Amino acid sequence: MKTFFKSKIGRSILVLVGILLAALLFWVSYEVFKITRQHDYPAYYGALINKPLPYTEAEMDYMVDVERYQDPLFFNEKAYRKAMNPVTQTLSDRQEKTQLLNWADSYQKSKPQELKTNESWLPGTDVAVSIPENWEQTYKDRQAPTGNSGKYMLILNHKGNSGAFAYFKIIVNAKSYNSVKDYAASREGKKFAKINKSQYAFAQELKRQEQMRFNRSIDNVANSHNLVNGFITYAPLTIHGRTVYVYQQTIPYADGDVIESIYLFKVGDNIISANTYYRAKDQEKFKDSLEQAIAKAHTFELDYMRKDEPKYHGITKKEEKQKQERR
């Protein structure tokens, strides 16, 4: 045996075994290295993996950087780009937008970091609303029917036992009309379907609407079958410097009269409808605070909507944390 290993063939075998052992050790070590880095990726990268196609160029560049960080030696960028962004796309623009909003809403289930403590948002949009003191978001807005290309309502309720609630939703893109005034004067804006609420108790109205998933008929403007019983007229009003158009009526409920106010106003590229409901006896208590919330509504840049979003994040969790701290 000793003679064999001293021979040329023996030495060759020893060298080959050494190379194989070194290769195996390298492979095992590299796999452990990759696993370590794969568990170090930032939350944004994890969210991007679940995003519907197609990826933007900036998003794709970011994902390539993360993949290369995880596998610096053998990562095939060309194959990865082709796999992640196939040439064939069969979805319509509307389908793509709806999927993107659904993904974004899942990504931003918690309140977006751009909002202040006392603000909430219309999920899937770039519209922020100030929440009045002693009011809160119901988080039932994601159960409401989606309209306007997948966008949701924002539903607020008073924390007390008044039964008061309000909801905000995008009615139409402002570019479709020259102004809120034009929309308020249009046939679409003035449609009205009277609904008799005298059989219901207002104390249970919010819960009833949640069970109905906030059917459109709640606002008395147009029910789900688009039956029109008449037209309403909005009056212009300036609230804390913002011009709004308002319609107000008293609705009889089984447990007393309730005031419904519908406010139309513009935020960014959208015309918003804010509908408020409270007992007539509580008008002085709630009217001003809700109107202040309407006046303070504004647009903001959602994290996932930024064109430079990938540049905003680091590659590793540590880098992402450092970038967050530098903001």
Coordinates of C-alpha atoms in Angstrom, one line a residue:
M1 CA 0.0 0.0 0.0
K2 CA 2.9 2.3 0.9
T3 CA 4.5 1.6 -2.4
F4 CA 1.2 2.3 -4.2
F5 CA 0.8 5.8 -2.8
K6 CA 4.4 6.5 -3.7
S7 CA 3.7 5.6 -7.2
K8 CA 2.6 8.1 -9.9
I9 CA -0.9 6.6 -10.0
G10 CA -1.2 6.6 -6.3
R11 CA -0.1 10.2 -6.0
S12 CA -2.6 11.1 -8.7
I13 CA -5.4 9.5 -6.8
L14 CA -4.4 11.2 -3.6
V15 CA -4.4 14.6 -5.4
L16 CA -7.8 13.8 -7.0
V17 CA -9.3 12.8 -3.6
G18 CA -7.9 15.9 -2.1
I19 CA -9.4 18.0 -4.8
L20 CA -12.8 16.3 -4.4
L21 CA -12.7 16.7 -0.6
A22 CA -11.8 20.4 -1.1
A23 CA -14.6 20.8 -3.6
L24 CA -17.0 19.2 -1.3
L25 CA -15.9 21.3 1.6
F26 CA -16.2 24.4 -0.5
W27 CA -19.7 23.4 -1.8
V28 CA -20.9 22.7 1.8
S29 CA -19.4 25.9 3.1
Y30 CA -20.8 27.9 0.2
E31 CA -24.3 26.5 0.7
V32 CA -24.2 27.4 4.4
F33 CA -23.0 30.9 3.3
K34 CA -25.9 31.2 0.9
I35 CA -28.4 30.0 3.5
T36 CA -27.1 32.6 5.9
R37 CA -27.5 35.4 3.4
Q38 CA -30.9 34.2 2.2
H39 CA -32.2 34.7 5.7
D40 CA -30.8 38.2 5.8
Y41 CA -32.9 39.7 3.0
P42 CA -35.0 42.8 3.8
A43 CA -38.8 42.8 4.1
Y44 CA -39.2 44.8 0.9
Y45 CA -37.5 42.1 -1.1
G46 CA -39.9 39.5 0.4
A47 CA -42.8 41.7 -0.6
L48 CA -41.5 42.1 -4.2
I49 CA -41.3 38.3 -4.6
N50 CA -45.1 38.2 -4.2
K51 CA -45.8 41.2 -6.4
P52 CA -47.7 40.5 -9.6
L53 CA -45.8 40.9 -12.8
P54 CA -44.4 42.9 -14.5
Y55 CA -41.6 44.3 -12.4
T56 CA -40.4 47.8 -13.1
E57 CA -36.8 48.2 -14.3
A58 CA -35.8 49.7 -10.9
E59 CA -37.5 46.9 -9.0
M60 CA -35.8 44.3 -11.3
D61 CA -32.4 46.0 -10.7
Y62 CA -33.0 45.9 -7.0
M63 CA -34.0 42.2 -7.0
V64 CA -30.9 41.4 -9.1
D65 CA -28.7 43.1 -6.5
V66 CA -30.3 41.1 -3.7
E67 CA -30.0 37.8 -5.6
R68 CA -26.3 38.5 -6.4
Y69 CA -25.7 39.3 -2.7
Q70 CA -27.2 35.9 -1.8
D71 CA -25.3 34.1 -4.5
P72 CA -22.3 36.2 -5.6
L73 CA -20.4 33.4 -7.5
F74 CA -23.0 31.5 -9.6
F75 CA -26.0 33.9 -10.0
N76 CA -27.1 34.0 -13.6
E77 CA -28.5 37.5 -14.1
K78 CA -29.7 37.1 -17.6
A79 CA -31.7 33.9 -16.9
Y80 CA -33.1 35.4 -13.7
R81 CA -34.4 38.6 -15.5
K82 CA -36.0 36.4 -18.2
A83 CA -37.6 34.2 -15.6
M84 CA -39.0 37.0 -13.5
N85 CA -40.2 39.2 -16.4
P86 CA -41.4 36.9 -19.2
V87 CA -42.0 38.6 -22.5
T88 CA -45.6 37.4 -22.8
Q89 CA -48.1 39.4 -20.8
T90 CA -51.8 38.5 -21.2
L91 CA -53.3 40.7 -18.5
S92 CA -55.1 44.0 -19.4
D93 CA -53.9 47.3 -18.0
R94 CA -56.9 47.3 -15.6
Q95 CA -56.2 43.7 -14.4
E96 CA -52.5 44.6 -13.8
K97 CA -53.5 47.7 -11.9
T98 CA -56.0 45.8 -9.8
Q99 CA -53.5 43.1 -9.0
L100 CA -50.9 45.7 -8.1
L101 CA -53.2 47.5 -5.7
N102 CA -54.2 44.2 -4.1
W103 CA -50.6 43.3 -3.6
A104 CA -49.8 46.8 -2.3
D105 CA -52.7 46.6 0.1
S106 CA -51.4 43.4 1.5
Y107 CA -47.8 44.8 1.7
Q108 CA -49.2 47.9 3.6
K109 CA -51.7 46.2 5.9
S110 CA -50.2 48.2 8.7
K111 CA -50.5 51.9 8.5
P112 CA -47.9 53.3 6.0
Q113 CA -45.0 54.9 7.7
E114 CA -45.5 58.2 5.8
L115 CA -48.7 58.9 7.8
K116 CA -48.8 60.8 11.1
T117 CA -50.1 59.3 14.3
N118 CA -53.6 60.7 13.9
E119 CA -54.0 59.9 10.2
S120 CA -55.3 57.0 8.2
W121 CA -55.7 56.4 4.5
L122 CA -57.9 55.2 1.8
P123 CA -56.3 51.7 1.2
G124 CA -54.8 51.3 -2.2
T125 CA -54.7 55.1 -2.8
D126 CA -52.5 58.0 -2.0
V127 CA -55.1 59.9 0.0
A128 CA -54.6 60.5 3.7
V129 CA -57.3 61.6 6.2
S130 CA -56.9 63.1 9.6
I131 CA -58.8 61.1 12.3
P132 CA -60.7 63.3 14.7
E133 CA -60.1 62.9 18.4
N134 CA -62.1 60.0 19.9
W135 CA -62.6 58.5 16.4
E136 CA -61.0 55.4 15.0
Q137 CA -60.7 53.4 11.8
T138 CA -63.0 50.3 11.8
Y139 CA -60.7 48.3 9.5
K140 CA -63.9 47.0 7.8
D141 CA -63.0 49.0 4.7
R142 CA -61.2 46.1 3.2
Q143 CA -64.5 44.1 3.4
A144 CA -66.4 46.8 1.5
P145 CA -66.9 46.3 -2.3
T146 CA -63.9 47.5 -4.3
G147 CA -64.5 50.0 -7.0
N148 CA -62.4 52.7 -8.8
S149 CA -59.9 50.2 -10.1
G150 CA -59.6 48.2 -6.8
K151 CA -59.6 51.1 -4.3
Y152 CA -61.3 50.8 -1.0
M153 CA -63.3 53.0 1.4
L154 CA -61.9 54.4 4.6
I155 CA -64.5 53.9 7.4
L156 CA -64.3 55.7 10.7
N157 CA -66.5 55.4 13.8
H158 CA -66.8 57.3 17.0
K159 CA -65.4 55.4 20.0
G160 CA -68.4 56.3 22.2
N161 CA -71.9 54.8 22.1
S162 CA -73.3 57.5 19.8
G163 CA -73.4 55.2 16.8
A164 CA -71.8 58.0 14.7
F165 CA -69.7 56.9 11.7
A166 CA -68.3 58.3 8.5
Y167 CA -66.7 56.9 5.3
F168 CA -64.5 58.3 2.6
K169 CA -64.3 57.0 -0.9
I170 CA -63.0 58.1 -4.3
I171 CA -66.0 58.9 -6.6
V172 CA -64.2 59.8 -9.8
N173 CA -60.9 60.9 -11.2
A174 CA -60.8 64.7 -11.2
K175 CA -59.5 64.7 -14.7
S176 CA -62.9 63.6 -15.9
Y177 CA -64.3 66.9 -14.8
N178 CA -63.0 70.4 -14.8
S179 CA -63.8 70.9 -11.1
V180 CA -65.7 69.5 -8.2
K181 CA -68.3 72.0 -9.0
D182 CA -68.8 70.5 -12.4
Y183 CA -69.1 67.0 -10.9
A184 CA -71.6 68.2 -8.3
A185 CA -73.7 69.7 -11.0
S186 CA -73.5 66.6 -13.3
R187 CA -76.3 64.0 -13.6
E188 CA -73.9 61.4 -12.2
G189 CA -73.1 63.5 -9.1
K190 CA -76.8 64.4 -8.5
K191 CA -78.3 61.0 -8.7
F192 CA -80.5 60.2 -5.8
A193 CA -82.3 57.1 -4.6
K194 CA -84.4 57.7 -1.5
I195 CA -84.1 54.9 1.1
N196 CA -86.5 54.5 4.0
K197 CA -84.5 53.8 7.2
S198 CA -87.4 54.2 9.7
Q199 CA -87.4 50.4 10.2
Y200 CA -83.8 50.4 11.4
A201 CA -82.2 51.5 14.7
F202 CA -79.3 53.9 14.1
A203 CA -77.6 52.3 17.1
Q204 CA -77.1 49.2 15.0
E205 CA -76.5 50.9 11.6
L206 CA -72.8 50.6 11.5
K207 CA -72.9 46.9 12.3
R208 CA -75.7 46.4 9.7
Q209 CA -73.7 48.1 7.1
E210 CA -70.7 45.9 7.9
Q211 CA -72.8 42.9 7.4
M212 CA -74.0 44.4 4.0
R213 CA -70.3 45.1 3.2
F214 CA -71.2 48.8 2.9
N215 CA -73.5 48.5 -0.2
R216 CA -73.6 51.7 -2.2
S217 CA -77.2 52.3 -1.3
I218 CA -76.1 53.6 2.1
D219 CA -75.3 57.0 0.8
N220 CA -78.7 57.6 -0.8
V221 CA -77.0 58.8 -4.0
A222 CA -77.4 55.6 -6.1
N223 CA -78.3 52.1 -5.1
S224 CA -76.8 49.0 -6.5
H225 CA -79.3 48.8 -9.3
N226 CA -78.8 52.4 -10.2
L227 CA -82.5 53.3 -9.7
V228 CA -82.9 57.0 -9.7
N229 CA -85.8 58.6 -7.9
G230 CA -84.6 62.2 -8.3
F231 CA -81.7 64.6 -8.1
I232 CA -80.1 66.4 -5.2
T233 CA -78.4 69.8 -5.1
Y234 CA -75.0 70.4 -3.5
A235 CA -74.3 73.8 -1.9
P236 CA -70.7 75.2 -2.1
L237 CA -69.0 75.7 1.3
T238 CA -65.6 76.8 2.4
I239 CA -64.3 74.7 5.3
H240 CA -61.0 75.8 6.8
G241 CA -59.9 77.1 3.5
R242 CA -61.0 74.1 1.4
T243 CA -63.9 74.5 -1.0
V244 CA -66.4 71.6 -0.7
Y245 CA -69.8 70.9 -2.1
V246 CA -72.3 69.6 0.5
Y247 CA -75.7 67.9 0.6
Q248 CA -77.4 67.4 3.9
Q249 CA -80.6 65.7 4.9
T250 CA -82.3 64.4 8.0
I251 CA -83.1 60.6 8.0
P252 CA -85.7 59.2 10.3
Y253 CA -84.6 56.1 12.1
A254 CA -86.6 53.9 14.5
D255 CA -84.6 55.4 17.4
G256 CA -84.5 59.0 16.3
D257 CA -83.5 61.4 13.6
V258 CA -80.0 61.2 12.0
I259 CA -78.2 63.8 9.9
E260 CA -76.5 62.6 6.8
S261 CA -74.0 64.9 5.2
I262 CA -72.3 64.2 1.8
Y263 CA -69.2 66.3 1.1
L264 CA -67.6 66.4 -2.3
F265 CA -64.0 67.7 -2.5
K266 CA -60.8 67.2 -4.5
V267 CA -57.6 65.6 -3.2
G268 CA -54.8 65.2 -5.7
D269 CA -56.3 63.8 -8.9
N270 CA -59.4 62.4 -7.2
I271 CA -62.8 63.7 -6.3
I272 CA -63.6 62.3 -2.8
S273 CA -67.0 61.7 -1.2
A274 CA -67.1 61.9 2.6
N275 CA -70.4 60.7 4.1
T276 CA -71.0 61.4 7.8
Y277 CA -73.8 60.0 9.9
Y278 CA -74.7 61.1 13.5
R279 CA -77.8 61.7 15.5
A280 CA -79.4 65.1 15.0
K281 CA -78.9 65.9 18.7
D282 CA -75.1 65.3 18.3
Q283 CA -74.6 67.7 15.4
E284 CA -72.9 70.3 17.5
K285 CA -70.6 67.6 19.0
F286 CA -69.4 66.1 15.7
K287 CA -69.9 68.4 12.8
D288 CA -66.9 70.7 13.2
S289 CA -64.4 67.9 14.0
L290 CA -65.5 65.8 11.0
E291 CA -65.3 68.9 8.7
Q292 CA -61.8 69.6 10.0
A293 CA -60.8 66.0 9.0
I294 CA -62.2 66.7 5.5
A295 CA -60.3 69.9 5.2
K296 CA -57.1 68.3 6.3
A297 CA -57.3 65.4 3.8
H298 CA -54.2 65.3 1.5
T299 CA -52.1 63.2 -0.8
F300 CA -48.9 61.5 0.3
E301 CA -46.3 59.3 -1.4
L302 CA -47.0 55.7 -0.6
D303 CA -43.9 53.6 -0.1
Y304 CA -44.6 51.1 -2.9
M305 CA -45.7 53.9 -5.3
R306 CA -42.3 55.6 -5.5
K307 CA -40.4 55.3 -8.7
D308 CA -37.1 55.2 -6.8
E309 CA -38.4 52.7 -4.2
P310 CA -35.6 50.1 -4.7
K311 CA -33.0 52.7 -4.2
Y312 CA -34.7 53.6 -0.9
H313 CA -34.0 50.2 0.6
G314 CA -30.8 48.5 1.5
I315 CA -29.9 45.0 0.3
T316 CA -29.5 43.4 3.7
K317 CA -31.6 43.9 6.8
K318 CA -28.8 45.8 8.4
E319 CA -28.4 48.1 5.4
E320 CA -32.2 48.7 5.3
K321 CA -32.2 49.5 9.0
Q322 CA -29.4 52.0 8.5
K323 CA -31.2 53.7 5.6
Q324 CA -34.4 53.9 7.8
E325 CA -32.4 55.5 10.6
R326 CA -30.9 58.1 8.2
R327 CA -34.3 59.3 6.9

